[in-house]
Amino acid sequence: MAASRKRRTQKKKPAARRSAGARKLVYAFGAERTEGSRDMRDILGGKGANLADMTSIGLPVPPGFTIATEACAAYNARDGRLPRGLMEQVRRALARVERETGKKFGAAKRPLLVSVRSGAAVSMPGMMDTVLNLGLTDAACAALARDSGSERFALDAYRRLINMFGDVVMGVDHHEFESAFTEIKARYAVASDAAVPVEGMRELVDAYKAVYERRVGSPFPQDPLTQLQSAIEAVFKSWNTPRAVKYRQINEIKGLLGTAVNVQAMVFGNMGDDSGTGVAFTRNPSAGDNAFYGEFLVNAQGEDVVAGIRTPRPISEMPSWNAKVHRQLLAIKKKLERRYRDMQDIEFTIERGRLFMLQTRTGKRTGPAAVRIAVDMANERLIDKKEALRRVPAEALTQLLLPSFSEEAKAHAQRLCRGLPASPGAAIGKPAFSAAEAVERARHGESVILVRHETSPEDIEGMHTAAGILTSAGGMTSHAAVVARGWGKCCVAGAGDIRIDEAAGCFTAIGRAITRDDLISIDGSTGEVMLGEVRRVEPRLSDEFATLMEWADARRRLRVRANADTPEDARRARQFGAEGIGLTRTEHMFFQPERIALMREMILARTRDQRRAALARLLPHQRADFIGIFEAMDGLPVTIRLLDPPLHEFLPHDDDNQAALAAAMGVHAHEVRARVAELHEANPMLGHRGCRLAVTFPEILEMQTTAIVEAMVDCLRRGVRARPEIELPLIAAGAELAWLRTRVEAAIADARLATGFSGELDIPIGAMIETPRAAITADELAHAADFLSFGTNDLTQMTFGFSRDDVNTFLPDYLKHDILEKDPFQNLDARGVGLLVEVAVRRARSVKKRLEIGVCGEHGGDPSSVAFFHRAGLDYVSCSPFRTPVARLAAAQAALDDRP
Amino acid sequence: MAASRKRRTQKKKPAARRSAGARKLVYAFGAERTEGSRDMRDILGGKGANLADMTSIGLPVPPGFTIATEACAAYNARDGRLPRGLMEQVRRALARVERETGKKFGAAKRPLLVSVRSGAAVSMPGMMDTVLNLGLTDAACAALARDSGSERFALDAYRRLINMFGDVVMGVDHHEFESAFTEIKARYAVASDAAVPVEGMRELVDAYKAVYERRVGSPFPQDPLTQLQSAIEAVFKSWNTPRAVKYRQINEIKGLLGTAVNVQAMVFGNMGDDSGTGVAFTRNPSAGDNAFYGEFLVNAQGEDVVAGIRTPRPISEMPSWNAKVHRQLLAIKKKLERRYRDMQDIEFTIERGRLFMLQTRTGKRTGPAAVRIAVDMANERLIDKKEALRRVPAEALTQLLLPSFSEEAKAHAQRLCRGLPASPGAAIGKPAFSAAEAVERARHGESVILVRHETSPEDIEGMHTAAGILTSAGGMTSHAAVVARGWGKCCVAGAGDIRIDEAAGCFTAIGRAITRDDLISIDGSTGEVMLGEVRRVEPRLSDEFATLMEWADARRRLRVRANADTPEDARRARQFGAEGIGLTRTEHMFFQPERIALMREMILARTRDQRRAALARLLPHQRADFIGIFEAMDGLPVTIRLLDPPLHEFLPHDDDNQAALAAAMGVHAHEVRARVAELHEANPMLGHRGCRLAVTFPEILEMQTTAIVEAMVDCLRRGVRARPEIELPLIAAGAELAWLRTRVEAAIADARLATGFSGELDIPIGAMIETPRAAITADELAHAADFLSFGTNDLTQMTFGFSRDDVNTFLPDYLKHDILEKDPFQNLDARGVGLLVEVAVRRARSVKKRLEIGVCGEHGGDPSSVAFFHRAGLDYVSCSPFRTPVARLAAAQAALDDRP
């Protein structure tokens, strides 16, 4: 003993061998023994851990075992060789299942059939391939026929196995099986699968075997263990298929070893009318209310529900079919929620009246449901408030704030059909009939609705880029519905009245053809599909939402402001909880019809005096806008950015409008044309815009400052606490800001004097950091700034050298090739642009320790970017009014991450 | 005593008072006593220090004194109050001058007259105002008439004083004096000043006094000390006039206290035909040869020479007028050069046969002269080689490399006139008739020749922006000539045969009117002015230049490469000493007529196969170019940048060319039009260009790489040591470079295999750092790079957010308001862009310690930028072939600064 132990320590076995030999890779679950537990998700995957857990708490789970994710990793690392000893562990676990079920794998009497399912630590619906009825052979099929009393049932199970095994494990094109089936149905002159007589099913099994042998090159394996080993390997391989990789990428799933494999005794929902199968959510995944929510199909296999081929019945109808099973399910619902403290998505099968639980996992839900469930569960004391805040993906709040279609507009709209309300929202776009088409047209900026009979994992990318999804088949738990809800994308499923002709590029509804050129509006909350662009209205917010926001506000450090250019926007922002306006784009005010003419006169002015005269007439408009915004934000700060865009953006570029402008101004058309041409720039983004306009035309700065001061004084005199802040855009140097600050201060002083206002006017003056140079010299800026605000859109453009207007020509390729992980205009590029943000904050605060620094622009409403800004030490983010709640929640979650 | 000392230490006097009372502010020079010395430039200014120094080495300098620059600083800091005690010190110094000259300031017998001249530590020609004949009053004028025996002379001196004092000190418009003079000349019916009789001169003095009293509000001061004090204050004030400030800005003169004031006994060159005045250089300031070079005017005041009103005689003609003075001057020339070890610019006056030295200072010179003088003086052991290298402004070398007009082309050109060859070079442009016009039109990209009767300090900015300067009056030492030579700008002066009509916007020569629309060619080396655009040829280089370059090459650490796109460019670069090609822009090769058609086909291709076919036909052209460049650079590295510009740059944008292209390609014109429109970008600078083209169209990268490999193999087989390096432009991320590197490596391997070449091909692959993101993530780039090269043009564009194509609309205002000190596209912005360069070098070398890093682009040929790159630790700079010598010298100077 001592000698052998010594030898072992002296001469180490190679690591791989040792682990394969020594390591436990197979975990049983069942009445006899359950080796896994729910905290073993990393090892057993989500499904495996929950099967073990469900078994251990006494739920009726068919016995089986789970192969650990480590085995998948080892298999793929070893170029497709199974870890040593794995199949030995599998055989031992199988023997235990045989004992528990009293059946025997591959036996000619009471044969044990198993399912083989993938299951990683994170749920990835539809991504991994599944094989059912494994263990059937010619002999076992005959036995099953005897045991079940239905040869037809046994043959159907066998042909399903040959089909699935051939397709999923051996890579045979499933159309070949389908056409064999079609041939037989034709021969028997029947339309549905179910109508094929027993003799037809026998021929079908033979035909499938022939397809299998022709394509694979060897007969369908009659050794059940060979079947099992091949299926396990197929699951392992499926981890690295392009579609699986793409799904993980889109959903940012990283750091997993691989998928586990769940091998479980088969139970059958298709053993007659006392059998059935179903899926359910422990709460409503769409609205979040605490109701049992699901669907079942009598005499069907589980995949019939998920694939959406037959339309299932709601679970509320179950009592009339089998009240006992329904009561059992309600009890299980309660038990599972107590245990998992979250809404569960379960799969079950009833075999000859007996309920079996096949799966439980955290259920995907819509944004509104996420909010309601989180708040309800906190109120029910299932979770605490912090956990409730963490439970709701900040991005999902947009769904609560999604516009819906105006009821009035809908009343006048032409309805094309009505499907299932699979995922809420109101989407408008033109039909695209394949995922590739949707991707391609969305890349060119089109809003498309992906219109498919049903969707499959291959469609993931197209579904992701489409504005909405419409399917003609499938239910509330079909692939399209589940995936769309996860993303918060609008989806109408099972709109059975439409006929889709992908080849012709149209679908027909109410007798008319809808082509790629027709706009349609789909209502994911009602299932309605309408022709044309139906007007949308703002959403009303739930009490649970208000509660969650209250909890978020109590936790966050980062303040949240909104970008708003009009009094209406400002009011909406305040309703959504904005604590000020972080960006008022003054130029938007000039685009209104009565003002654009004055703006154009100002731009075309040949002398400073002419320009001043036009500006003087613009001033009252601008002042009135400011008054409205100050009133809406009474007591809260309003950051006003001085004129930013290149002047030529205001000018007419077509002949007719140029002629009209010339006539209005009493000049020759060619003069207008010449001036427009003169103002043309090669790269307007980097041209004569931003504070550069104020350097060359200080009178514009003076007019805008005067309007701000006059509006402020007007408000203060009426008791409205106006708090303007003046922001200079596109600063590139400290000296530039200092020069402009002097002019702004002088204009404030002059305007105040002119109003006769005696009090002090506290108007902070700050700069936007949009150029990389401003970021790296922020210390110089800080000397002349009362505040700084990042404009991360422009900063991203200049840091990458990506023009946002032109990036569509190459960015899709960058994402496709994984050169960039994400679109940097959607999620802040922490490594590059973020570094500039950090450098700027550090440098600026080295000069003024408490300098207020914020960010405005779209990143201010993106959760991952908000978390970054929180860590970078910013004081506030400013985003579109609509995204204010997202930012509030994201800021709270970022703060929770600080103090776990 | 003890008590009073104690009180002094206990109760400090205010600093200002104490310094004014205690500090010496006036320094005498003269036979009796000379208090200054030549190392006191900061205190006495250049002129004052040299006057003191000249006096102390025994040169004949009229006695006088210098008021220290500190007094100017104190005066301006105290809002125009003279430092306490200054005038007392002046009075004491004046008394000493009176003793030495035997004259008395303001006396009615033998009155002492003085000049008052400014003089800062750095020479600023024409910038500071001067007053002569100070001390003249009615009584002194009468005395001077008696003493000189010429009432006319005395009256002339008096009227000059009233004019200058009125203009310079009291701000009276000098046109008022001029029109008084014109009136009197009309009354006496004479044309020239000299022809006015004595009685006219008397009337003139009265008229001038009347002008003075009318404009100033008090009579011309009859107290000479009042005159002196006012003149001193005027000099102090002139330090801060806009034109003085502008001159310092253009010439980057900083850190000076102010100007000194030189008060010196007057001597007169206009006391008859035995008197005269002149200026001279101790060597030829144009060519640099060691010859005495100057001009003199008989019977004239000094300012008559400088102002260029009368055309002076060359100094070689002096012996026939006064051989003794000429010999004296030659001796002084030698003495001064020994003392100052540099070429001197002197002013002298001969009063009734007696020579007086008025000034010596380092003489301005052309680039060729600077080289020749530096090398000659080193060879003469006046200075060492290091000093010789420091002496030549690197920028000045461009003058040696300036093209000249082809003799053959000149023979056929229409000559308009011939002036003086005031500053060498060959400039072509359209006439501008005022400085403002020149600035305005140059801003719009026009090449203009500033055409003026004579120039004045007010014209500085226009002279600076013009391509060349042409004057109809003035000599080789006129304002235009001196300033132009200092800048190395082409200038033809004193072209007396032309008549300029500024109002009409034309000049006439050989009987025809030349307008703003006519191109003219001016030859600064010969003085010829020709109509039209005369062909220019490359310069031949002097032996002294070769010697200096040899010395520079021995000193510098930074390697110098050139940017070259053709074999011809490469050969020229090698002649200019380039040690490799740092940038070959492959796109330039595609613009040749026979290739652009193929390029367009490639771009308009709808499929990858079509594109490949067009590329295959472009390949032989590109390969041939590379072979030519490799041959020219045999043994030296050649960095080849893959295709960079947006594709639409290659497409025709007008209807005719689009139609022609469509016909050639056999497609419809509207298809070409549509594709051109499709390729249009909002901001092409930040669009689909650079390595992004290689990501979306890898076949372009493959073709170019194949051409490089085939060219390399072809060369190697013939014994030509081809050393290509492949450079990827516009990189923004490490992953991008890594992705592209894989493709380049694969293309190299494929192409090598196809050539059947058996040896290894060492082709380094690197990236350009042009985006700010590439700079701040250079560590990530370094992993996938064999070298890095900064593209500081684009980096400047993106760091500032300045589009170079559009910057002219606002950059002039930025420079005018001193928001930016310099155009960052000309001199690297060390604070911003430079910081990114430093960060990138540090990060990249943290990954690869010896990574080769260079810079290509125009900053590579700018001396101040080269110095920055040296300090930043770059390995090489690459610039246009023409600027290679500039970079070599600048690199040597930067290295000298390291080890002084």
PDB file of C-alpha atoms in Angstrom, chain A residues 707-829:
ATOM      1  CA  ALA A 707     -32.758  85.105 -25.115  1.00  0.00           C
ATOM      2  CA  ILE A 708     -31.720  82.901 -22.193  1.00  0.00           C
ATOM      3  CA  VAL A 709     -31.220  85.868 -19.866  1.00  0.00           C
ATOM      4  CA  GLU A 710     -34.504  87.514 -20.880  1.00  0.00           C
ATOM      5  CA  ALA A 711     -36.399  84.243 -20.431  1.00  0.00           C
ATOM      6  CA  MET A 712     -34.765  83.683 -17.052  1.00  0.00           C
ATOM      7  CA  VAL A 713     -35.564  87.174 -15.837  1.00  0.00           C
ATOM      8  CA  ASP A 714     -39.153  86.853 -17.085  1.00  0.00           C
ATOM      9  CA  CYS A 715     -39.515  83.605 -15.115  1.00  0.00           C
ATOM     10  CA  LEU A 716     -37.829  84.862 -11.947  1.00  0.00           C
ATOM     11  CA  ARG A 717     -40.112  87.902 -11.914  1.00  0.00           C
ATOM     12  CA  ARG A 718     -43.104  85.561 -11.953  1.00  0.00           C
ATOM     13  CA  GLY A 719     -41.668  83.297  -9.255  1.00  0.00           C
ATOM     14  CA  VAL A 720     -40.648  80.508 -11.631  1.00  0.00           C
ATOM     15  CA  ARG A 721     -37.265  79.193 -10.518  1.00  0.00           C
ATOM     16  CA  ALA A 722     -35.475  79.169 -13.874  1.00  0.00           C
ATOM     17  CA  ARG A 723     -32.019  77.569 -13.695  1.00  0.00           C
ATOM     18  CA  PRO A 724     -30.375  77.812 -17.111  1.00  0.00           C
ATOM     19  CA  GLU A 725     -26.841  76.563 -17.771  1.00  0.00           C
ATOM     20  CA  ILE A 726     -25.078  77.592 -20.973  1.00  0.00           C
ATOM     21  CA  GLU A 727     -23.154  74.898 -22.783  1.00  0.00           C
ATOM     22  CA  LEU A 728     -20.635  75.367 -25.580  1.00  0.00           C
ATOM     23  CA  PRO A 729     -20.495  72.467 -28.021  1.00  0.00           C
ATOM     24  CA  LEU A 730     -17.515  70.889 -29.801  1.00  0.00           C
ATOM     25  CA  ILE A 731     -14.835  72.583 -27.703  1.00  0.00           C
ATOM     26  CA  ALA A 732     -11.326  71.498 -28.675  1.00  0.00           C
ATOM     27  CA  ALA A 733      -9.092  73.680 -26.501  1.00  0.00           C
ATOM     28  CA  GLY A 734      -9.054  75.470 -23.176  1.00  0.00           C
ATOM     29  CA  ALA A 735      -8.239  78.793 -24.832  1.00  0.00           C
ATOM     30  CA  GLU A 736     -11.283  78.394 -27.058  1.00  0.00           C
ATOM     31  CA  LEU A 737     -13.571  77.913 -24.075  1.00  0.00           C
ATOM     32  CA  ALA A 738     -11.972  80.821 -22.212  1.00  0.00           C
ATOM     33  CA  TRP A 739     -12.406  83.099 -25.215  1.00  0.00           C
ATOM     34  CA  LEU A 740     -16.053  82.156 -25.606  1.00  0.00           C
ATOM     35  CA  ARG A 741     -16.740  82.309 -21.887  1.00  0.00           C
ATOM     36  CA  THR A 742     -15.646  85.946 -21.856  1.00  0.00           C
ATOM     37  CA  ARG A 743     -18.147  86.681 -24.620  1.00  0.00           C
ATOM     38  CA  VAL A 744     -20.966  84.777 -22.941  1.00  0.00           C
ATOM     39  CA  GLU A 745     -20.316  86.577 -19.669  1.00  0.00           C
ATOM     40  CA  ALA A 746     -20.325  89.936 -21.412  1.00  0.00           C
ATOM     41  CA  ALA A 747     -23.574  89.078 -23.184  1.00  0.00           C
ATOM     42  CA  ILE A 748     -25.141  88.002 -19.883  1.00  0.00           C
ATOM     43  CA  ALA A 749     -24.087  91.257 -18.261  1.00  0.00           C
ATOM     44  CA  ASP A 750     -25.392  93.345 -21.176  1.00  0.00           C
ATOM     45  CA  ALA A 751     -28.690  91.508 -21.352  1.00  0.00           C
ATOM     46  CA  ARG A 752     -29.237  91.667 -17.607  1.00  0.00           C
ATOM     47  CA  LEU A 753     -28.614  95.411 -17.666  1.00  0.00           C
ATOM     48  CA  ALA A 754     -31.105  95.804 -20.500  1.00  0.00           C
ATOM     49  CA  THR A 755     -33.811  93.942 -18.577  1.00  0.00           C
ATOM     50  CA  GLY A 756     -33.295  96.193 -15.575  1.00  0.00           C
ATOM     51  CA  PHE A 757     -33.185  93.126 -13.349  1.00  0.00           C
ATOM     52  CA  SER A 758     -31.438  93.969 -10.116  1.00  0.00           C
ATOM     53  CA  GLY A 759     -30.718  90.534  -8.673  1.00  0.00           C
ATOM     54  CA  GLU A 760     -27.772  88.302  -9.395  1.00  0.00           C
ATOM     55  CA  LEU A 761     -28.124  85.850 -12.272  1.00  0.00           C
ATOM     56  CA  ASP A 762     -26.325  82.611 -11.573  1.00  0.00           C
ATOM     57  CA  ILE A 763     -25.837  81.023 -14.980  1.00  0.00           C
ATOM     58  CA  PRO A 764     -23.142  78.347 -15.017  1.00  0.00           C
ATOM     59  CA  ILE A 765     -21.120  78.170 -18.235  1.00  0.00           C
ATOM     60  CA  GLY A 766     -19.703  74.852 -19.382  1.00  0.00           C
ATOM     61  CA  ALA A 767     -18.368  72.866 -22.272  1.00  0.00           C
ATOM     62  CA  MET A 768     -19.208  69.693 -24.083  1.00  0.00           C
ATOM     63  CA  ILE A 769     -16.442  67.160 -24.420  1.00  0.00           C
ATOM     64  CA  GLU A 770     -16.987  65.789 -27.885  1.00  0.00           C
ATOM     65  CA  THR A 771     -13.543  65.979 -29.431  1.00  0.00           C
ATOM     66  CA  PRO A 772     -10.758  63.663 -28.274  1.00  0.00           C
ATOM     67  CA  ARG A 773      -8.633  66.754 -27.743  1.00  0.00           C
ATOM     68  CA  ALA A 774     -11.119  68.204 -25.278  1.00  0.00           C
ATOM     69  CA  ALA A 775     -11.011  64.928 -23.355  1.00  0.00           C
ATOM     70  CA  ILE A 776      -7.226  64.745 -23.070  1.00  0.00           C
ATOM     71  CA  THR A 777      -6.924  68.431 -22.213  1.00  0.00           C
ATOM     72  CA  ALA A 778      -9.921  68.525 -19.868  1.00  0.00           C
ATOM     73  CA  ASP A 779      -7.722  70.058 -17.172  1.00  0.00           C
ATOM     74  CA  GLU A 780      -7.324  73.136 -19.358  1.00  0.00           C
ATOM     75  CA  LEU A 781     -11.056  73.201 -20.024  1.00  0.00           C
ATOM     76  CA  ALA A 782     -11.812  72.901 -16.322  1.00  0.00           C
ATOM     77  CA  HIS A 783     -10.200  76.270 -15.624  1.00  0.00           C
ATOM     78  CA  ALA A 784     -12.864  78.025 -17.687  1.00  0.00           C
ATOM     79  CA  ALA A 785     -15.792  75.686 -17.030  1.00  0.00           C
ATOM     80  CA  ASP A 786     -18.461  75.545 -14.350  1.00  0.00           C
ATOM     81  CA  PHE A 787     -19.447  72.110 -15.636  1.00  0.00           C
ATOM     82  CA  LEU A 788     -18.499  69.637 -18.340  1.00  0.00           C
ATOM     83  CA  SER A 789     -20.717  67.280 -20.282  1.00  0.00           C
ATOM     84  CA  PHE A 790     -19.618  64.435 -22.526  1.00  0.00           C
ATOM     85  CA  GLY A 791     -21.202  64.198 -25.929  1.00  0.00           C
ATOM     86  CA  THR A 792     -20.336  60.579 -26.453  1.00  0.00           C
ATOM     87  CA  ASN A 793     -21.955  60.332 -29.893  1.00  0.00           C
ATOM     88  CA  ASP A 794     -19.484  62.736 -31.431  1.00  0.00           C
ATOM     89  CA  LEU A 795     -16.709  61.533 -29.169  1.00  0.00           C
ATOM     90  CA  THR A 796     -17.280  58.017 -30.466  1.00  0.00           C
ATOM     91  CA  GLN A 797     -17.315  59.252 -34.041  1.00  0.00           C
ATOM     92  CA  MET A 798     -14.005  61.041 -33.684  1.00  0.00           C
ATOM     93  CA  THR A 799     -12.289  58.471 -31.504  1.00  0.00           C
ATOM     94  CA  PHE A 800     -13.011  55.656 -33.935  1.00  0.00           C
ATOM     95  CA  GLY A 801     -13.051  57.833 -37.024  1.00  0.00           C
ATOM     96  CA  PHE A 802     -16.535  56.443 -37.718  1.00  0.00           C
ATOM     97  CA  SER A 803     -19.111  58.742 -39.256  1.00  0.00           C
ATOM     98  CA  ARG A 804     -22.393  57.619 -37.836  1.00  0.00           C
ATOM     99  CA  ASP A 805     -24.146  58.538 -41.062  1.00  0.00           C
ATOM    100  CA  ASP A 806     -21.853  56.296 -43.079  1.00  0.00           C
ATOM    101  CA  VAL A 807     -21.006  53.508 -40.695  1.00  0.00           C
ATOM    102  CA  ASN A 808     -23.662  51.176 -42.083  1.00  0.00           C
ATOM    103  CA  THR A 809     -21.473  50.427 -45.070  1.00  0.00           C
ATOM    104  CA  PHE A 810     -18.917  48.621 -42.960  1.00  0.00           C
ATOM    105  CA  LEU A 811     -20.022  48.225 -39.346  1.00  0.00           C
ATOM    106  CA  PRO A 812     -22.208  45.173 -40.054  1.00  0.00           C
ATOM    107  CA  ASP A 813     -19.114  43.391 -41.390  1.00  0.00           C
ATOM    108  CA  TYR A 814     -17.175  44.404 -38.291  1.00  0.00           C
ATOM    109  CA  LEU A 815     -19.837  42.869 -36.085  1.00  0.00           C
ATOM    110  CA  LYS A 816     -20.165  39.793 -38.298  1.00  0.00           C
ATOM    111  CA  HIS A 817     -16.419  39.122 -38.133  1.00  0.00           C
ATOM    112  CA  ASP A 818     -16.310  39.864 -34.388  1.00  0.00           C
ATOM    113  CA  ILE A 819     -13.798  42.653 -35.011  1.00  0.00           C
ATOM    114  CA  LEU A 820     -16.053  44.724 -32.807  1.00  0.00           C
ATOM    115  CA  GLU A 821     -18.158  43.051 -30.170  1.00  0.00           C
ATOM    116  CA  LYS A 822     -20.835  45.701 -30.162  1.00  0.00           C
ATOM    117  CA  ASP A 823     -21.967  48.751 -32.033  1.00  0.00           C
ATOM    118  CA  PRO A 824     -20.080  51.507 -30.182  1.00  0.00           C
ATOM    119  CA  PHE A 825     -22.888  53.962 -30.888  1.00  0.00           C
ATOM    120  CA  GLN A 826     -25.278  51.771 -28.879  1.00  0.00           C
ATOM    121  CA  ASN A 827     -23.014  50.657 -26.035  1.00  0.00           C
ATOM    122  CA  LEU A 828     -20.158  52.901 -24.971  1.00  0.00           C
ATOM    123  CA  ASP A 829     -16.796  51.538 -26.086  1.00  0.00           C
TER     124      ASP A 829
END
